[in-house]
């Protein structure tokens, strides 16, 4: 007697569209209910508008080293051969083991592993029974400058030795935005995959074939709506997809009005930007940041982490009539958004129309 064990599926348009998404994959698992037990594994990415991008699915017997290794291996074989990917997950032992297995295809430098900050913070709260420690850890995790991270870590160490002992067991590179080197584009949680899991919440009671078909129809609709949005964007001639990227750039441009720019080497495009208090509520001002246009760096570290120009870079652009476009990662531009959702789904043929 044949017994169902596992099934993996990924749709062609998702495979093609992922080539234009951020090199980030969020993975998560959720239990199936009803007559058919098991676990639904979901892999998602993030598009140019910082929205969830459905990538691959699987139904397995449960979350363990074998199932996660198989799922990630299927993604590597059937979905993407991109190098430099960053996989964001919780700290499930099965995921950690799979990511460290060279045979699966996600070991460094082909891929990197990052832990969901929200999961670590939640586990820390349970470990030390303190909401304050949870919040202090999250604040430290999101720091973009070394000095500020060190200050936050000192506060945690002074407030709770037990919390510090728990935190330092996890490498900084796997949860600290400052240590990330720009691999996760500022995305520090698995919220994207969990969001798509919630979309499929009602499907967890369905038979396997019905579950697969439901994901097909939902992902097709998802593509159709965003394809129409990208076409409207193209008609307007927008360089960046609204609202997320556009809002970030507009916000940074507004801040740039209060910055003072001094050129230190026009030939090498090295500038110093001094922030001023201006009219912004809570603004301190007086900070100095070095902007290097050749190396695409700013002392604030934001362009490296978020792949978008910070207010200091935009202040230089305005002062010297330079374009901010080279500072915007290609995967965050409108062309990438259009290419992501350009692939077409085709309807599933009725059984009576199938050819032998």
Coordinates of C-alpha atoms in Angstrom, one line a residue:
X1 CA 0.0 0.0 0.0
X2 CA 1.3 3.4 -1.0
X3 CA 1.3 6.1 1.8
X4 CA 1.4 9.8 1.2
X5 CA 4.5 11.3 2.7
X6 CA 5.4 14.8 1.4
X7 CA 4.6 17.1 -1.5
X8 CA 6.4 20.2 -2.7
X9 CA 5.0 22.8 -5.2
X10 CA 6.0 26.1 -6.6
X11 CA 4.4 28.0 -9.5
X12 CA 6.3 29.0 -12.7
X13 CA 5.4 32.7 -12.4
X14 CA 6.6 32.8 -8.8
X15 CA 9.9 31.2 -9.8
X16 CA 10.4 33.7 -12.6
X17 CA 9.2 36.6 -10.5
X18 CA 11.6 35.9 -7.7
X19 CA 14.5 36.7 -9.9
X20 CA 13.5 40.4 -9.5
X21 CA 12.7 40.3 -5.7
X22 CA 15.0 41.0 -2.8
X23 CA 17.5 38.1 -2.2
X24 CA 15.6 37.3 1.0
X25 CA 13.5 34.2 1.8
X26 CA 11.3 33.9 4.9
X27 CA 10.3 30.4 5.9
X28 CA 7.7 29.2 8.4
X29 CA 5.5 26.2 9.2
X30 CA 1.9 25.9 10.3
X31 CA -0.1 22.8 11.3
X32 CA -2.9 21.3 9.2
X33 CA -6.2 20.4 10.8
X34 CA -9.2 18.3 10.0
X35 CA -8.9 14.8 8.6
X36 CA -5.6 15.4 6.9
X37 CA -2.8 16.1 9.4
X38 CA 0.7 17.3 8.8
X39 CA 2.5 20.7 8.5
X40 CA 2.3 23.3 5.7
X41 CA 5.7 24.8 5.0
X42 CA 5.7 28.2 3.2
X43 CA 8.6 30.2 1.7
X44 CA 8.1 33.8 0.8
X45 CA 10.2 36.7 -0.4
X46 CA 9.7 40.4 -0.6
X47 CA 9.0 42.5 -3.7
X48 CA 10.1 46.0 -4.6
X49 CA 7.2 47.5 -2.6
X50 CA 8.2 45.6 0.6
X51 CA 5.1 43.3 0.2
X52 CA 5.1 39.6 0.7
X53 CA 5.9 37.5 -2.4
X54 CA 4.7 33.9 -2.4
X55 CA 7.5 31.5 -3.4
X56 CA 7.1 27.9 -2.6
X57 CA 5.0 25.5 -0.5
X58 CA 5.1 22.0 0.9
X59 CA 3.1 19.6 3.0
X60 CA 5.2 17.4 5.3
X61 CA 4.7 15.1 8.2
X62 CA 6.0 17.7 10.7
X63 CA 8.8 20.1 11.4
X64 CA 12.0 18.2 11.8
X65 CA 15.5 18.2 10.3
X66 CA 14.6 15.8 7.5
X67 CA 11.5 17.8 6.4
X68 CA 13.2 21.2 6.5
X69 CA 16.3 19.8 4.7
X70 CA 14.0 18.3 2.0
X71 CA 12.0 21.6 1.7
X72 CA 15.0 23.8 1.4
X73 CA 16.7 21.3 -0.9
X74 CA 13.6 21.4 -3.2
X75 CA 13.8 25.2 -3.3
X76 CA 17.5 25.1 -4.2
X77 CA 16.9 22.5 -7.0
X78 CA 13.5 23.6 -8.4
X79 CA 13.1 27.3 -7.6
X80 CA 16.4 29.3 -7.4
X81 CA 20.1 29.0 -7.8
X82 CA 20.7 32.6 -6.7
X83 CA 23.8 33.1 -4.5
X84 CA 24.0 35.4 -1.6
X85 CA 20.4 34.6 -0.4
X86 CA 19.5 35.3 3.2
X87 CA 17.0 32.9 4.9
X88 CA 15.0 34.4 7.8
X89 CA 13.4 31.9 10.2
X90 CA 12.7 31.1 13.8
X91 CA 15.2 29.0 15.8
X92 CA 13.7 25.6 15.1
X93 CA 16.5 23.0 15.5
X94 CA 15.5 21.4 12.2
X95 CA 15.9 24.6 10.3
X96 CA 19.3 25.3 11.9
X97 CA 20.5 21.8 11.0
X98 CA 19.2 22.1 7.4
X99 CA 20.9 25.5 6.9
X100 CA 24.2 24.0 8.1
X101 CA 24.1 21.0 5.9
X102 CA 26.2 21.5 2.7
X103 CA 24.1 19.0 0.8
X104 CA 21.0 21.2 1.2
X105 CA 22.6 24.1 -0.7
X106 CA 22.2 27.0 1.8
X107 CA 25.6 27.2 3.5
X108 CA 27.7 30.3 3.3
X109 CA 28.6 32.0 1.1
X110 CA 25.8 30.7 -1.2
X111 CA 23.3 31.7 1.5
X112 CA 23.2 33.2 5.0
X113 CA 20.9 32.5 7.9
X114 CA 19.2 35.2 10.1
X115 CA 16.8 34.7 13.0
X116 CA 13.5 36.4 13.4
X117 CA 14.0 39.2 16.0
X118 CA 10.4 38.9 17.2
X119 CA 10.9 35.2 18.0
X120 CA 14.1 35.7 19.9
X121 CA 12.5 38.6 21.8
X122 CA 9.5 36.4 22.7
X123 CA 11.7 33.6 23.8
X124 CA 13.8 36.0 25.9
X125 CA 10.7 37.3 27.6
X126 CA 9.8 33.7 28.5
X127 CA 13.3 33.0 29.7
X128 CA 13.7 36.0 32.0
X129 CA 10.0 36.8 32.5
X130 CA 10.4 40.5 31.7
X131 CA 8.7 42.6 29.1
X132 CA 11.4 45.3 29.6
X133 CA 14.2 42.9 28.5
X134 CA 12.2 41.9 25.5
X135 CA 11.7 45.5 24.4
X136 CA 15.3 46.4 25.2
X137 CA 16.6 43.5 23.1
X138 CA 14.4 44.6 20.1
X139 CA 15.7 48.1 20.4
X140 CA 19.3 46.8 20.3
X141 CA 18.5 44.5 17.4
X142 CA 17.3 47.4 15.2
X143 CA 20.2 49.7 15.9
X144 CA 22.1 50.7 12.8
X145 CA 25.2 52.2 14.4
X146 CA 27.9 50.3 16.5
X147 CA 28.0 53.0 19.2
X148 CA 24.3 52.8 19.8
X149 CA 24.2 49.0 19.8
X150 CA 27.0 48.9 22.4
X151 CA 25.1 51.3 24.6
X152 CA 21.9 49.2 24.4
X153 CA 23.8 46.0 25.2
X154 CA 25.4 47.7 28.2
X155 CA 22.0 48.7 29.5
X156 CA 20.7 45.1 29.1
X157 CA 23.8 43.7 30.8
X158 CA 23.5 46.1 33.8
X159 CA 19.7 45.4 34.1
X160 CA 19.7 41.6 33.8
X161 CA 22.7 39.3 33.6
X162 CA 20.5 36.4 32.8
X163 CA 19.1 38.2 29.8
X164 CA 22.6 39.0 28.5
X165 CA 23.8 35.4 28.9
X166 CA 20.8 34.3 26.8
X167 CA 21.4 36.9 24.1
X168 CA 25.1 36.3 23.6
X169 CA 24.5 32.6 22.9
X170 CA 23.1 33.8 19.5
X171 CA 25.7 35.3 17.1
X172 CA 25.3 39.0 16.4
X173 CA 25.3 38.4 12.7
X174 CA 22.0 36.4 13.0
X175 CA 19.9 39.1 14.7
X176 CA 21.7 42.5 14.8
X177 CA 20.8 44.9 12.0
X178 CA 24.2 46.6 12.3
X179 CA 26.0 43.3 11.8
X180 CA 23.8 42.2 9.0
X181 CA 25.9 43.8 6.2
X182 CA 22.8 44.6 4.2
X183 CA 21.7 41.1 3.5
X184 CA 18.2 41.3 4.8
X185 CA 17.3 44.8 3.5
X186 CA 16.1 45.9 7.0
X187 CA 13.7 42.9 7.2
X188 CA 14.2 41.4 10.7
X189 CA 11.2 39.1 11.1
X190 CA 9.3 36.3 9.5
X191 CA 6.1 38.3 9.4
X192 CA 6.0 38.0 5.6
X193 CA 5.7 34.2 5.6
X194 CA 3.4 34.3 8.6
X195 CA 1.1 36.8 6.8
X196 CA 0.7 34.5 3.9
X197 CA 0.1 31.6 6.3
X198 CA -2.8 33.6 7.7
X199 CA -4.2 34.0 4.2
X200 CA -4.3 30.2 3.9
X201 CA -5.8 29.7 7.4
X202 CA -9.1 28.4 6.1
X203 CA -7.2 26.0 3.7
X204 CA -5.6 24.1 6.5
X205 CA -8.7 21.9 6.8
X206 CA -8.7 20.9 3.1
X207 CA -7.5 17.7 1.4
X208 CA -4.1 18.1 -0.2
X209 CA -5.2 18.5 -3.8
X210 CA -7.8 21.1 -2.8
X211 CA -5.1 22.9 -0.8
X212 CA -2.7 23.0 -3.8
X213 CA -5.5 24.3 -6.0
X214 CA -6.5 27.0 -3.6
X215 CA -2.9 28.3 -3.4
X216 CA -2.9 28.4 -7.2
X217 CA -6.0 30.6 -7.3
X218 CA -4.9 32.9 -4.5
X219 CA -1.4 33.4 -5.9
X220 CA -2.9 34.0 -9.4
X221 CA -5.2 36.7 -8.0
X222 CA -2.3 38.2 -6.0
X223 CA -0.2 38.5 -9.3
X224 CA -3.1 39.9 -11.3
X225 CA -3.8 42.8 -8.8
X226 CA -0.1 43.7 -8.6
X227 CA 0.4 43.4 -12.4
X228 CA -2.3 45.9 -12.9
X229 CA -0.8 48.1 -10.3
X230 CA 2.6 48.0 -11.9
X231 CA 1.1 48.8 -15.3
X232 CA -0.5 51.9 -13.9
X233 CA 2.8 52.8 -12.3
X234 CA 4.5 52.5 -15.7
X235 CA 1.9 54.7 -17.3
X236 CA 2.6 57.4 -14.8
X237 CA 6.4 57.1 -15.4
X238 CA 7.2 56.5 -11.7
X239 CA 10.8 55.5 -11.0
X240 CA 10.0 53.9 -7.7
X241 CA 7.0 51.8 -6.6
X242 CA 4.6 53.6 -4.2
X243 CA 3.8 53.7 -1.5
X244 CA 6.7 52.2 0.5
X245 CA 9.8 53.3 -1.4
X246 CA 8.3 56.6 -2.4
X247 CA 7.3 57.4 1.2
X248 CA 10.8 56.6 2.5
X249 CA 12.4 58.8 -0.1
X250 CA 10.0 61.7 0.5
X251 CA 10.5 61.4 4.3
X252 CA 14.3 61.4 3.9
X253 CA 14.1 64.3 1.4
X254 CA 12.1 66.4 4.0
X255 CA 14.8 65.7 6.6
X256 CA 17.5 66.6 4.1
X257 CA 16.3 70.2 4.0
X258 CA 17.7 70.7 7.5
X259 CA 21.2 69.4 6.7
X260 CA 24.3 71.4 5.8
X261 CA 26.7 70.0 3.2
X262 CA 30.4 70.7 2.9
X263 CA 32.5 69.2 0.1
X264 CA 35.8 67.6 1.1
X265 CA 36.8 66.2 -2.3
X266 CA 34.6 67.0 -5.2
X267 CA 36.7 64.8 -7.6
X268 CA 36.2 61.8 -5.3
X269 CA 32.7 62.9 -4.3
X270 CA 33.4 62.9 -0.6
X271 CA 31.2 65.2 1.5
X272 CA 30.4 66.0 5.1
X273 CA 26.8 66.5 6.1
X274 CA 25.9 68.2 9.4
X275 CA 22.4 67.7 10.7
X276 CA 20.6 70.8 12.0
X277 CA 17.6 70.9 14.4
X278 CA 15.3 72.6 12.0
X279 CA 11.6 72.5 12.8
X280 CA 11.3 68.8 13.4
X281 CA 9.9 67.8 16.7
X282 CA 12.4 65.9 18.9
X283 CA 15.3 66.6 16.5
X284 CA 18.7 67.0 18.2
X285 CA 20.9 68.1 15.3
X286 CA 24.7 68.7 15.3
X287 CA 25.6 65.2 14.1
X288 CA 28.3 64.9 11.4
X289 CA 28.2 62.2 8.7
X290 CA 30.6 61.5 5.9
X291 CA 29.1 60.6 2.5
X292 CA 31.2 58.9 -0.2
X293 CA 29.5 58.7 -3.6
X294 CA 32.1 56.5 -5.1
X295 CA 31.9 53.8 -2.4
X296 CA 28.1 54.4 -1.9
X297 CA 28.6 54.8 1.8
X298 CA 27.4 57.1 4.6
X299 CA 28.5 57.1 8.2
X300 CA 24.9 56.5 9.4
X301 CA 25.0 53.1 7.8
X302 CA 21.5 53.3 6.4
X303 CA 22.3 53.0 2.7
X304 CA 24.2 49.8 3.3
X305 CA 21.4 48.3 5.4
X306 CA 18.3 49.5 3.6
X307 CA 19.7 49.9 0.1
X308 CA 18.1 53.3 -0.2
X309 CA 19.6 56.8 0.1
X310 CA 19.4 58.3 3.6
X311 CA 18.7 62.0 4.2
X312 CA 22.4 62.8 4.3
X313 CA 22.9 61.4 0.8
X314 CA 19.8 63.2 -0.5
X315 CA 21.1 66.5 1.0
X316 CA 24.3 66.1 -1.1
X317 CA 22.2 65.3 -4.2
X318 CA 20.1 68.4 -3.8
X319 CA 23.1 70.7 -3.1
X320 CA 25.2 69.5 -6.0
X321 CA 22.4 68.4 -8.5
X322 CA 23.4 64.7 -8.3
X323 CA 21.0 61.8 -9.0
X324 CA 19.9 59.6 -6.1
X325 CA 19.1 56.8 -8.5
X326 CA 22.4 54.9 -8.2
X327 CA 21.8 54.7 -4.4
X328 CA 18.5 52.8 -4.9
X329 CA 19.0 49.1 -5.3
X330 CA 17.7 47.8 -8.6
X331 CA 15.3 45.4 -6.9
X332 CA 13.6 48.4 -5.2
X333 CA 12.8 50.2 -8.5
X334 CA 9.7 50.2 -10.5
X335 CA 11.2 48.1 -13.3
X336 CA 11.8 45.3 -10.9
X337 CA 8.3 45.5 -9.5
X338 CA 6.9 45.2 -13.0
X339 CA 9.1 42.3 -13.9
X340 CA 8.2 40.5 -10.7
X341 CA 4.5 40.3 -11.6
X342 CA 4.8 40.2 -15.4
X343 CA 4.8 36.3 -15.6
X344 CA 1.4 35.0 -16.5
X345 CA -0.7 32.3 -14.8
X346 CA -2.8 30.1 -17.1
X347 CA -6.1 28.5 -16.0
X348 CA -6.2 24.9 -14.9
X349 CA -7.8 22.9 -17.7
X350 CA -10.9 20.8 -17.0
X351 CA -10.4 17.1 -16.9
X352 CA -12.5 16.7 -20.0
X353 CA -10.2 18.9 -22.0
X354 CA -7.0 17.1 -21.0
X355 CA -5.1 15.4 -23.8
X356 CA -3.8 11.9 -23.4

